[in-house]
mmCIF file of C-alpha atoms and ligand atoms in Angstrom:
data_model
loop_
_atom_site.group_PDB
_atom_site.id
_atom_site.type_symbol
_atom_site.label_atom_id
_atom_site.label_comp_id
_atom_site.label_asym_id
_atom_site.label_seq_id
_atom_site.Cartn_x
_atom_site.Cartn_y
_atom_site.Cartn_z
ATOM 1 C CA MET A 1 3.037 7.581 31.477
ATOM 2 C CA SER A 2 5.399 5.955 29.019
ATOM 3 C CA GLN A 3 8.892 7.344 29.432
ATOM 4 C CA SER A 4 10.395 5.158 26.710
ATOM 5 C CA LEU A 5 7.827 6.419 24.220
ATOM 6 C CA GLU A 6 8.555 10.078 24.876
ATOM 7 C CA ASP A 7 12.307 9.426 24.916
ATOM 8 C CA PHE A 8 11.973 7.710 21.563
ATOM 9 C CA ALA A 9 10.096 10.638 20.017
ATOM 10 C CA ARG A 10 12.499 13.204 21.491
ATOM 11 C CA GLY A 11 15.532 11.251 20.315
ATOM 12 C CA LYS A 12 14.190 11.008 16.766
ATOM 13 C CA LEU A 13 13.331 14.708 16.657
ATOM 14 C CA GLY A 14 16.741 15.695 18.009
ATOM 15 C CA ALA A 15 18.531 13.673 15.337
ATOM 16 C CA LEU A 16 16.392 15.254 12.590
ATOM 17 C CA GLU A 17 16.938 18.714 14.027
ATOM 18 C CA GLN A 18 20.718 18.245 13.765
ATOM 19 C CA LYS A 19 20.400 17.461 10.062
ATOM 20 C CA GLN A 20 18.081 20.434 9.494
ATOM 21 C CA LEU A 21 15.360 17.937 8.628
ATOM 22 C CA ARG A 22 12.875 18.580 11.397
ATOM 23 C CA ARG A 23 9.620 19.946 10.032
ATOM 24 C CA SER A 24 7.233 22.407 11.630
ATOM 25 C CA LEU A 25 3.765 23.701 10.969
ATOM 26 C CA PHE A 26 3.153 27.429 10.576
ATOM 27 C CA ASP A 27 -0.344 28.862 10.806
ATOM 28 C CA THR A 28 -1.018 30.263 7.373
ATOM 29 C CA GLU A 29 -4.255 31.962 6.534
ATOM 30 C CA ARG A 30 -5.328 32.415 2.960
ATOM 31 C CA LEU A 31 -6.493 36.022 2.518
ATOM 32 C CA GLU A 32 -7.421 36.036 -1.156
ATOM 33 C CA GLN A 33 -6.115 34.484 -4.355
ATOM 34 C CA ALA A 34 -2.338 34.059 -3.897
ATOM 35 C CA VAL A 35 -1.989 36.209 -0.774
ATOM 36 C CA THR A 36 -1.489 34.510 2.586
ATOM 37 C CA LEU A 37 -1.001 35.712 6.142
ATOM 38 C CA ARG A 38 1.801 34.102 8.175
ATOM 39 C CA ASN A 39 3.251 35.412 11.455
ATOM 40 C CA GLY A 40 1.147 38.537 10.996
ATOM 41 C CA LYS A 41 2.783 39.241 7.654
ATOM 42 C CA LYS A 42 1.186 39.224 4.214
ATOM 43 C CA LEU A 43 3.065 36.975 1.785
ATOM 44 C CA ILE A 44 2.474 36.247 -1.870
ATOM 45 C CA SER A 45 2.429 32.490 -2.010
ATOM 46 C CA PHE A 46 4.423 30.601 -4.614
ATOM 47 C CA ALA A 47 3.981 27.474 -2.562
ATOM 48 C CA CYS A 48 0.434 26.373 -3.199
ATOM 49 C CA ASN A 49 -0.921 23.692 -5.544
ATOM 50 C CA ASP A 50 -4.235 25.514 -5.893
ATOM 51 C CA TYR A 51 -3.083 26.536 -9.385
ATOM 52 C CA LEU A 52 -6.332 28.180 -10.415
ATOM 53 C CA ASN A 53 -7.099 29.558 -6.934
ATOM 54 C CA LEU A 54 -10.409 27.755 -7.181
ATOM 55 C CA SER A 55 -10.443 27.111 -3.428
ATOM 56 C CA GLN A 56 -11.256 30.828 -3.145
ATOM 57 C CA HIS A 57 -13.592 31.174 -6.135
ATOM 58 C CA PRO A 58 -17.025 32.643 -5.259
ATOM 59 C CA GLU A 59 -18.947 30.374 -7.625
ATOM 60 C CA ILE A 60 -17.280 27.268 -6.199
ATOM 61 C CA LYS A 61 -17.714 28.362 -2.605
ATOM 62 C CA ARG A 62 -21.408 28.883 -3.334
ATOM 63 C CA ALA A 63 -21.711 25.356 -4.716
ATOM 64 C CA ALA A 64 -20.057 23.930 -1.586
ATOM 65 C CA ILE A 65 -22.309 25.947 0.712
ATOM 66 C CA ALA A 66 -25.435 24.906 -1.170
ATOM 67 C CA ALA A 67 -24.437 21.234 -0.931
ATOM 68 C CA THR A 68 -23.815 21.603 2.802
ATOM 69 C CA GLU A 69 -27.207 23.224 3.300
ATOM 70 C CA ARG A 70 -28.919 20.454 1.407
ATOM 71 C CA TYR A 71 -26.987 17.329 2.413
ATOM 72 C CA GLY A 72 -25.115 18.286 5.608
ATOM 73 C CA VAL A 73 -21.432 18.470 6.461
ATOM 74 C CA GLY A 74 -20.494 14.799 6.357
ATOM 75 C CA SER A 75 -21.307 11.648 4.397
ATOM 76 C CA GLY A 76 -22.040 9.582 7.480
ATOM 77 C CA ALA A 77 -20.592 6.303 6.245
ATOM 78 C CA SER A 78 -18.684 4.524 3.533
ATOM 79 C CA ARG A 79 -20.234 5.102 0.147
ATOM 80 C CA LEU A 80 -21.188 1.415 0.003
ATOM 81 C CA VAL A 81 -23.172 1.720 3.207
ATOM 82 C CA THR A 82 -25.133 4.977 3.328
ATOM 83 C CA GLY A 83 -22.547 7.594 2.365
ATOM 84 C CA ASN A 84 -23.246 7.746 -1.367
ATOM 85 C CA HIS A 85 -25.006 11.078 -1.628
ATOM 86 C CA PRO A 86 -26.315 11.945 -5.129
ATOM 87 C CA LEU A 87 -23.444 14.286 -6.000
ATOM 88 C CA PHE A 88 -20.926 11.462 -6.428
ATOM 89 C CA ARG A 89 -22.484 10.144 -9.614
ATOM 90 C CA GLU A 90 -22.433 13.595 -11.140
ATOM 91 C CA LEU A 91 -18.778 14.171 -10.270
ATOM 92 C CA GLU A 92 -17.751 10.749 -11.533
ATOM 93 C CA SER A 93 -19.464 11.236 -14.863
ATOM 94 C CA ARG A 94 -17.818 14.680 -15.258
ATOM 95 C CA LEU A 95 -14.398 13.152 -14.550
ATOM 96 C CA ALA A 96 -14.948 10.277 -16.967
ATOM 97 C CA GLU A 97 -15.984 12.735 -19.667
ATOM 98 C CA LEU A 98 -12.927 14.929 -19.083
ATOM 99 C CA LYS A 99 -10.575 11.943 -19.224
ATOM 100 C CA GLY A 100 -12.321 10.090 -22.059
ATOM 101 C CA THR A 101 -13.076 6.922 -20.078
ATOM 102 C CA ASP A 102 -16.173 4.818 -19.399
ATOM 103 C CA ASP A 103 -16.393 5.788 -15.762
ATOM 104 C CA ALA A 104 -14.543 7.137 -12.743
ATOM 105 C CA CYS A 105 -14.280 6.295 -9.075
ATOM 106 C CA VAL A 106 -13.819 9.018 -6.467
ATOM 107 C CA PHE A 107 -11.786 8.327 -3.307
ATOM 108 C CA GLY A 108 -11.198 10.291 -0.098
ATOM 109 C CA SER A 109 -7.903 11.774 -1.325
ATOM 110 C CA GLY A 110 -5.178 11.211 -3.885
ATOM 111 C CA TYR A 111 -3.137 9.346 -1.304
ATOM 112 C CA LEU A 112 -6.087 7.071 -0.489
ATOM 113 C CA ALA A 113 -6.756 6.559 -4.196
ATOM 114 C CA ASN A 114 -3.287 5.153 -4.813
ATOM 115 C CA LEU A 115 -3.392 3.028 -1.653
ATOM 116 C CA GLY A 116 -6.693 1.634 -2.894
ATOM 117 C CA ILE A 117 -6.093 1.214 -6.615
ATOM 118 C CA ILE A 118 -2.701 -0.448 -6.780
ATOM 119 C CA PRO A 119 -3.285 -3.300 -4.278
ATOM 120 C CA THR A 120 -6.663 -4.012 -5.904
ATOM 121 C CA LEU A 121 -4.907 -4.763 -9.184
ATOM 122 C CA ILE A 122 -1.694 -6.508 -8.157
ATOM 123 C CA GLY A 123 -0.582 -8.760 -5.297
ATOM 124 C CA PRO A 124 2.300 -10.912 -4.085
ATOM 125 C CA ASP A 125 2.596 -12.914 -7.328
ATOM 126 C CA ASP A 126 2.790 -9.821 -9.468
ATOM 127 C CA LEU A 127 5.278 -7.210 -10.608
ATOM 128 C CA LEU A 128 5.353 -3.445 -10.069
ATOM 129 C CA ILE A 129 7.619 -1.231 -12.153
ATOM 130 C CA ALA A 130 7.456 2.340 -10.873
ATOM 131 C CA ALA A 131 9.223 5.606 -11.667
ATOM 132 C CA GLU A 132 11.927 6.246 -9.073
ATOM 133 C CA LEU A 133 10.622 9.768 -8.369
ATOM 134 C CA SER A 134 7.038 8.569 -8.017
ATOM 135 C CA HIS A 135 5.001 10.291 -5.329
ATOM 136 C CA ALA A 136 5.371 8.798 -1.837
ATOM 137 C CA CYS A 137 1.859 7.314 -1.923
ATOM 138 C CA ILE A 138 2.609 5.237 -5.045
ATOM 139 C CA LEU A 139 5.608 3.717 -3.301
ATOM 140 C CA ALA A 140 3.579 3.198 -0.107
ATOM 141 C CA ALA A 141 0.874 1.458 -2.154
ATOM 142 C CA GLY A 142 3.595 -0.704 -3.695
ATOM 143 C CA THR A 143 4.603 -2.037 -0.281
ATOM 144 C CA LEU A 144 0.966 -2.927 0.454
ATOM 145 C CA THR A 145 0.813 -5.133 -2.644
ATOM 146 C CA ARG A 146 3.856 -7.201 -1.619
ATOM 147 C CA ALA A 147 4.488 -7.451 -5.359
ATOM 148 C CA ARG A 148 8.075 -7.699 -6.614
ATOM 149 C CA THR A 149 8.966 -4.042 -7.148
ATOM 150 C CA PHE A 150 11.562 -2.316 -9.292
ATOM 151 C CA LEU A 151 12.098 1.415 -9.745
ATOM 152 C CA PHE A 152 13.215 2.699 -13.133
ATOM 153 C CA HIS A 153 15.577 5.657 -13.427
ATOM 154 C CA HIS A 154 14.019 9.039 -13.939
ATOM 155 C CA ASN A 155 12.223 9.118 -17.295
ATOM 156 C CA ASP A 156 14.565 6.394 -18.602
ATOM 157 C CA ILE A 157 12.520 4.363 -21.096
ATOM 158 C CA GLU A 158 15.463 2.075 -21.822
ATOM 159 C CA HIS A 159 15.718 1.149 -18.167
ATOM 160 C CA ALA A 160 11.972 0.516 -17.861
ATOM 161 C CA ALA A 161 12.156 -1.650 -21.006
ATOM 162 C CA GLN A 162 15.118 -3.575 -19.628
ATOM 163 C CA LEU A 163 13.292 -4.309 -16.359
ATOM 164 C CA LEU A 164 10.176 -5.463 -18.208
ATOM 165 C CA ASP A 165 12.247 -7.587 -20.527
ATOM 166 C CA GLU A 166 14.085 -9.259 -17.668
ATOM 167 C CA HIS A 167 11.185 -9.818 -15.278
ATOM 168 C CA ARG A 168 7.800 -9.535 -16.977
ATOM 169 C CA ALA A 169 7.517 -13.182 -18.004
ATOM 170 C CA SER A 170 7.958 -14.453 -14.430
ATOM 171 C CA TYR A 171 4.863 -12.751 -13.063
ATOM 172 C CA ALA A 172 1.146 -13.074 -13.679
ATOM 173 C CA HIS A 173 0.259 -9.372 -13.781
ATOM 174 C CA THR A 174 2.352 -6.244 -14.033
ATOM 175 C CA MET A 175 1.710 -2.574 -13.372
ATOM 176 C CA LEU A 176 3.814 0.235 -14.798
ATOM 177 C CA VAL A 177 3.285 3.426 -12.815
ATOM 178 C CA THR A 178 4.555 6.973 -13.042
ATOM 179 C CA ASP A 179 3.658 10.500 -12.053
ATOM 180 C CA GLY A 180 2.382 12.329 -15.154
ATOM 181 C CA VAL A 181 3.937 15.557 -13.857
ATOM 182 C CA PHE A 182 6.666 15.007 -11.260
ATOM 183 C CA SER A 183 5.577 16.811 -8.131
ATOM 184 C CA MET A 184 8.986 18.049 -6.950
ATOM 185 C CA ASP A 185 10.665 18.488 -10.359
ATOM 186 C CA GLY A 186 7.830 19.749 -12.510
ATOM 187 C CA ASP A 187 8.885 17.778 -15.575
ATOM 188 C CA LEU A 188 6.630 15.406 -17.511
ATOM 189 C CA ALA A 189 6.889 11.654 -17.849
ATOM 190 C CA PRO A 190 7.324 10.355 -21.425
ATOM 191 C CA ILE A 191 3.738 9.149 -21.359
ATOM 192 C CA GLU A 192 3.349 8.151 -25.018
ATOM 193 C CA GLU A 193 6.507 6.043 -24.947
ATOM 194 C CA LEU A 194 5.716 4.418 -21.601
ATOM 195 C CA GLY A 195 2.192 3.666 -22.812
ATOM 196 C CA ALA A 196 3.544 1.908 -25.890
ATOM 197 C CA LEU A 197 6.079 -0.013 -23.813
ATOM 198 C CA ALA A 198 3.409 -1.104 -21.341
ATOM 199 C CA ALA A 199 1.185 -2.317 -24.170
ATOM 200 C CA GLU A 200 4.064 -4.316 -25.651
ATOM 201 C CA TYR A 201 4.605 -6.199 -22.380
ATOM 202 C CA ASP A 202 0.966 -6.380 -21.301
ATOM 203 C CA ALA A 203 1.723 -4.202 -18.284
ATOM 204 C CA TRP A 204 -1.135 -2.110 -16.867
ATOM 205 C CA PHE A 205 -0.092 1.503 -17.189
ATOM 206 C CA MET A 206 -1.156 4.110 -14.651
ATOM 207 C CA THR A 207 -0.270 7.790 -14.485
ATOM 208 C CA ASP A 208 -0.747 9.898 -11.389
ATOM 209 C CA ASP A 209 -1.791 13.245 -12.818
ATOM 210 C CA ALA A 210 -2.149 15.170 -9.561
ATOM 211 C CA HIS A 211 -0.373 18.178 -11.100
ATOM 212 C CA GLY A 212 -1.753 17.873 -14.626
ATOM 213 C CA ILE A 213 -5.534 17.810 -14.266
ATOM 214 C CA GLY A 214 -7.063 21.267 -14.555
ATOM 215 C CA VAL A 215 -3.983 22.988 -15.953
ATOM 216 C CA LEU A 216 -2.491 21.009 -18.857
ATOM 217 C CA ALA A 217 -4.133 20.344 -22.240
ATOM 218 C CA ASP A 218 -7.275 22.425 -21.583
ATOM 219 C CA GLY A 219 -7.538 20.895 -18.154
ATOM 220 C CA ARG A 220 -7.640 17.306 -19.422
ATOM 221 C CA GLY A 221 -4.170 16.616 -18.066
ATOM 222 C CA SER A 222 -0.858 15.157 -19.123
ATOM 223 C CA SER A 223 -2.336 12.229 -21.073
ATOM 224 C CA PHE A 224 -3.770 14.666 -23.613
ATOM 225 C CA LEU A 225 -0.770 16.816 -24.445
ATOM 226 C CA SER A 226 -0.363 15.334 -27.918
ATOM 227 C CA GLY A 227 -3.912 16.450 -28.745
ATOM 228 C CA SER A 228 -5.494 13.034 -28.303
ATOM 229 C CA LYS A 229 -5.614 10.567 -25.455
ATOM 230 C CA ALA A 230 -2.413 8.617 -24.850
ATOM 231 C CA ALA A 231 -2.581 4.874 -24.153
ATOM 232 C CA VAL A 232 -3.122 5.227 -20.405
ATOM 233 C CA PRO A 233 -5.791 2.766 -19.246
ATOM 234 C CA LEU A 234 -5.535 3.960 -15.626
ATOM 235 C CA GLN A 235 -5.680 7.733 -15.140
ATOM 236 C CA MET A 236 -5.401 8.588 -11.475
ATOM 237 C CA GLY A 237 -5.257 12.029 -9.876
ATOM 238 C CA THR A 238 -6.398 14.363 -7.157
ATOM 239 C CA LEU A 239 -9.120 16.954 -6.741
ATOM 240 C CA SER A 240 -7.045 18.798 -4.149
ATOM 241 C CA LYS A 241 -4.703 20.746 -6.415
ATOM 242 C CA ALA A 242 -5.917 22.659 -9.490
ATOM 243 C CA ILE A 243 -9.479 21.503 -8.795
ATOM 244 C CA GLY A 244 -9.177 23.418 -5.524
ATOM 245 C CA GLY A 245 -10.965 21.123 -3.074
ATOM 246 C CA TYR A 246 -10.304 17.641 -1.788
ATOM 247 C CA GLY A 247 -10.523 14.037 -2.994
ATOM 248 C CA GLY A 248 -8.862 11.586 -5.377
ATOM 249 C CA TYR A 249 -10.051 9.714 -8.458
ATOM 250 C CA LEU A 250 -9.398 6.962 -10.928
ATOM 251 C CA CYS A 251 -10.716 7.162 -14.492
ATOM 252 C CA ALA A 252 -10.733 3.840 -16.342
ATOM 253 C CA ALA A 253 -12.817 1.256 -18.215
ATOM 254 C CA GLN A 254 -16.117 0.119 -16.666
ATOM 255 C CA PRO A 255 -15.016 -3.256 -15.284
ATOM 256 C CA VAL A 256 -11.952 -1.681 -13.661
ATOM 257 C CA ILE A 257 -14.055 0.988 -11.956
ATOM 258 C CA ASP A 258 -16.636 -1.614 -10.888
ATOM 259 C CA LEU A 259 -13.835 -3.676 -9.386
ATOM 260 C CA MET A 260 -12.561 -0.645 -7.440
ATOM 261 C CA ARG A 261 -15.998 -0.046 -5.979
ATOM 262 C CA THR A 262 -16.206 -3.681 -4.961
ATOM 263 C CA ARG A 263 -12.686 -4.444 -3.746
ATOM 264 C CA SER A 264 -10.626 -1.341 -3.130
ATOM 265 C CA ARG A 265 -10.026 -1.157 0.619
ATOM 266 C CA THR A 266 -9.675 2.609 0.906
ATOM 267 C CA PHE A 267 -12.974 2.933 -0.951
ATOM 268 C CA ILE A 268 -14.838 0.290 1.043
ATOM 269 C CA TYR A 269 -13.559 0.990 4.542
ATOM 270 C CA SER A 270 -13.388 4.769 4.564
ATOM 271 C CA THR A 271 -16.137 7.371 4.782
ATOM 272 C CA GLY A 272 -17.285 9.086 1.587
ATOM 273 C CA LEU A 273 -16.179 12.664 0.947
ATOM 274 C CA PRO A 274 -18.288 15.444 2.471
ATOM 275 C CA PRO A 275 -20.994 16.752 0.081
ATOM 276 C CA ALA A 276 -19.347 20.196 -0.006
ATOM 277 C CA SER A 277 -16.099 18.734 -1.399
ATOM 278 C CA VAL A 278 -17.905 16.817 -4.115
ATOM 279 C CA ALA A 279 -20.053 19.794 -5.116
ATOM 280 C CA ALA A 280 -16.990 22.058 -5.198
ATOM 281 C CA SER A 281 -15.208 19.692 -7.599
ATOM 282 C CA ILE A 282 -18.232 19.547 -9.899
ATOM 283 C CA ALA A 283 -18.380 23.346 -10.027
ATOM 284 C CA ALA A 284 -14.608 23.548 -10.586
ATOM 285 C CA LEU A 285 -14.708 21.099 -13.502
ATOM 286 C CA ASP A 286 -17.557 23.094 -15.038
ATOM 287 C CA LEU A 287 -15.535 26.293 -14.774
ATOM 288 C CA ILE A 288 -12.409 24.743 -16.301
ATOM 289 C CA LYS A 289 -14.425 23.370 -19.201
ATOM 290 C CA ARG A 290 -15.960 26.788 -19.807
ATOM 291 C CA GLU A 291 -12.676 28.713 -19.585
ATOM 292 C CA PRO A 292 -9.737 26.863 -21.131
ATOM 293 C CA ALA A 293 -7.721 30.090 -21.516
ATOM 294 C CA PHE A 294 -7.951 30.633 -17.760
ATOM 295 C CA ALA A 295 -6.821 27.048 -17.143
ATOM 296 C CA ALA A 296 -3.717 27.732 -19.241
ATOM 297 C CA LEU A 297 -2.619 30.759 -17.178
ATOM 298 C CA PRO A 298 -0.532 29.036 -14.460
ATOM 299 C CA LEU A 299 1.782 27.459 -17.035
ATOM 300 C CA GLU A 300 2.174 30.825 -18.770
ATOM 301 C CA LYS A 301 3.184 32.377 -15.446
ATOM 302 C CA ALA A 302 5.742 29.605 -14.860
ATOM 303 C CA ARG A 303 7.150 30.292 -18.341
ATOM 304 C CA LEU A 304 7.513 33.975 -17.581
ATOM 305 C CA PHE A 305 9.461 33.186 -14.399
ATOM 306 C CA CYS A 306 11.775 30.733 -16.170
ATOM 307 C CA ARG A 307 12.469 33.112 -19.059
ATOM 308 C CA THR A 308 13.283 35.934 -16.615
ATOM 309 C CA LEU A 309 15.632 33.673 -14.688
ATOM 310 C CA GLY A 310 17.225 31.986 -17.715
ATOM 311 C CA LEU A 311 15.935 28.555 -16.711
ATOM 312 C CA PRO A 312 14.824 25.926 -19.250
ATOM 313 C CA GLU A 313 11.213 26.143 -20.511
ATOM 314 C CA PRO A 314 8.965 24.607 -17.813
ATOM 315 C CA GLU A 315 6.609 21.739 -18.672
ATOM 316 C CA SER A 316 4.222 22.348 -15.783
ATOM 317 C CA CYS A 317 3.345 24.957 -13.148
ATOM 318 C CA ILE A 318 6.092 23.617 -10.860
ATOM 319 C CA VAL A 319 9.602 25.076 -11.090
ATOM 320 C CA PRO A 320 12.369 23.754 -8.823
ATOM 321 C CA VAL A 321 15.544 25.696 -8.119
ATOM 322 C CA LEU A 322 18.028 23.134 -6.820
ATOM 323 C CA LEU A 323 20.364 24.347 -4.081
ATOM 324 C CA GLY A 324 21.529 20.966 -2.772
ATOM 325 C CA ASP A 325 22.105 21.633 0.889
ATOM 326 C CA PRO A 326 19.126 21.722 3.322
ATOM 327 C CA SER A 327 20.458 24.668 5.379
ATOM 328 C CA ARG A 328 21.196 26.750 2.301
ATOM 329 C CA THR A 329 17.695 25.995 1.057
ATOM 330 C CA LEU A 330 16.072 26.926 4.363
ATOM 331 C CA ALA A 331 18.037 30.190 4.435
ATOM 332 C CA ALA A 332 16.903 30.992 0.884
ATOM 333 C CA SER A 333 13.287 30.327 1.804
ATOM 334 C CA GLN A 334 13.651 32.611 4.832
ATOM 335 C CA LEU A 335 15.200 35.360 2.715
ATOM 336 C CA LEU A 336 12.253 35.206 0.310
ATOM 337 C CA GLU A 337 9.871 35.382 3.246
ATOM 338 C CA THR A 338 11.459 38.641 4.442
ATOM 339 C CA GLU A 339 10.964 39.931 0.888
ATOM 340 C CA GLY A 340 7.264 39.075 1.045
ATOM 341 C CA TYR A 341 7.170 35.710 -0.770
ATOM 342 C CA LEU A 342 6.202 32.306 0.497
ATOM 343 C CA VAL A 343 8.365 29.674 -1.219
ATOM 344 C CA THR A 344 8.860 26.277 0.403
ATOM 345 C CA ALA A 345 12.224 24.669 1.050
ATOM 346 C CA ILE A 346 11.880 21.036 -0.002
ATOM 347 C CA ARG A 347 14.304 18.706 1.724
ATOM 348 C CA PRO A 348 15.017 14.974 1.981
ATOM 349 C CA PRO A 349 13.315 12.558 2.323
ATOM 350 C CA THR A 350 10.739 14.303 0.105
ATOM 351 C CA VAL A 351 13.539 14.609 -2.482
ATOM 352 C CA PRO A 352 16.788 12.582 -2.788
ATOM 353 C CA GLU A 353 19.803 13.458 -0.592
ATOM 354 C CA GLY A 354 21.806 16.356 -1.972
ATOM 355 C CA THR A 355 18.914 17.782 -4.009
ATOM 356 C CA ALA A 356 17.230 20.117 -1.516
ATOM 357 C CA ARG A 357 15.489 22.847 -3.461
ATOM 358 C CA LEU A 358 13.164 25.785 -3.536
ATOM 359 C CA ARG A 359 9.921 24.724 -5.163
ATOM 360 C CA PHE A 360 7.973 27.502 -6.894
ATOM 361 C CA THR A 361 4.416 26.917 -8.009
ATOM 362 C CA PHE A 362 2.578 29.368 -10.221
ATOM 363 C CA THR A 363 -1.069 30.215 -10.193
ATOM 364 C CA ALA A 364 -3.477 32.080 -12.433
ATOM 365 C CA ALA A 365 -3.610 34.962 -9.951
ATOM 366 C CA HIS A 366 0.103 35.801 -9.852
ATOM 367 C CA GLU A 367 0.847 39.284 -11.165
ATOM 368 C CA ASP A 368 3.606 39.584 -13.739
ATOM 369 C CA HIS A 369 5.394 42.330 -11.772
ATOM 370 C CA ASP A 370 5.578 40.059 -8.705
ATOM 371 C CA ILE A 371 7.024 37.284 -10.842
ATOM 372 C CA PHE A 372 9.692 39.627 -12.266
ATOM 373 C CA ARG A 373 10.674 40.899 -8.833
ATOM 374 C CA LEU A 374 10.789 37.389 -7.375
ATOM 375 C CA ALA A 375 12.992 36.209 -10.248
ATOM 376 C CA GLU A 376 15.358 39.158 -9.757
ATOM 377 C CA ILE A 377 15.787 38.353 -6.061
ATOM 378 C CA VAL A 378 16.367 34.666 -6.783
ATOM 379 C CA LYS A 379 18.935 35.507 -9.450
ATOM 380 C CA ALA A 380 20.880 38.170 -7.510
ATOM 381 C CA ARG A 381 20.691 36.903 -3.946
ATOM 382 C CA ILE A 382 20.193 33.150 -4.065
ATOM 383 C CA MET A 383 21.584 31.643 -7.253
ATOM 384 C CA ALA A 384 24.603 33.998 -7.239
ATOM 385 C CA SER A 385 25.495 33.363 -3.607
HETATM 386 C C1 PLP M 401 -0.414 15.567 -3.937
HETATM 387 C C2 PLP M 401 -0.162 14.294 -4.636
HETATM 388 C C3 PLP M 401 -0.839 13.132 -4.274
HETATM 389 C C4 PLP M 401 -1.740 13.063 -3.065
HETATM 390 O O1 PLP M 401 -2.952 13.677 -3.320
HETATM 391 P P1 PLP M 401 -3.826 14.206 -2.074
HETATM 392 O O2 PLP M 401 -5.164 14.430 -2.655
HETATM 393 O O3 PLP M 401 -3.152 15.431 -1.583
HETATM 394 O O4 PLP M 401 -3.804 13.106 -1.057
HETATM 395 C C5 PLP M 401 -0.641 11.995 -5.017
HETATM 396 N N1 PLP M 401 0.209 11.989 -6.056
HETATM 397 C C6 PLP M 401 0.899 13.079 -6.422
HETATM 398 C C7 PLP M 401 1.826 13.014 -7.591
HETATM 399 C C8 PLP M 401 0.750 14.270 -5.719
HETATM 400 O O5 PLP M 401 1.444 15.349 -6.066
#
């Protein structure tokens, strides 16, 4: 028995509880499409990143089942040892084609991808310039590099340029990293401008397109919004959101991908994805390619919500409604739950102090009448209060 250990954990939890920052898990069963079951109650979920509901799609489930029947439930080892079942090559070539790169490398998750990619490219003698609202795993990867790190203000090109101008020359290699779509704000990074800036300073530019792949620019993601591929030599993302399953990826030039497979620690020292996950992603990418109008639906639903509520035009399927205070946000989330909607309260440290918010995500399966009703409740009973 370790009394000090339990006292430590209890003390921490108590302090978080007081600030309304303790988190809890709630059993939530997905019934179909956007409908979930929580505490015995059916809720329409506006809290899920499965934008195309592909995790529930019959064709994709069939692909996962077939792969399980043929190859088993697990990979058995790191892909470099014996875990490289034949589906990986197929998925990686599909991803490379979608993103217009030589090749792709699939990792265990988006989080593992960032922890693997960034420290493979830069180290203690190098420089990392990252967007201040970058996803937690980009910042965690930054600490693993021990590179000199600066954060640039949200979407502030001038600030990024100033940091590069001041510091670039003192370091061997530099990475410039941003979310393509910001996961808690739903806005886009100025990818074209950052790409040009990175090229000017010979900084290696990476976007994390976790919330862009599958749903923006015919499913090709945020680097393709101008109609052609932006200057993003490192396109990273996840297969666990619009793609509906699990896994992370990097799409890049051949030598970069070869280096990842040789040196990236989360690739080398972690077991390959289960065959079912890989097969599901292949089937999902096929479906998205076949049905671009379907892939565009979640953003259309987000637009409908924003127009009804008088909010600015959304740039992605994520719409935040900032309430500021964690307890007000929790109360709002609870009110929506009694009305039959699942909408998550997002609190610090996931977002900066004072910016607690409701985060709405829209999916292809949301009915317009549900969106109207939800918007009315938010307008009359949350924003007005
Ligand atoms: C969700 C997310 C990740 C992590 O991806 P997982 O596959 O869930 O590990 C990374 N980056 C961003 C921007 C995300 O939103």
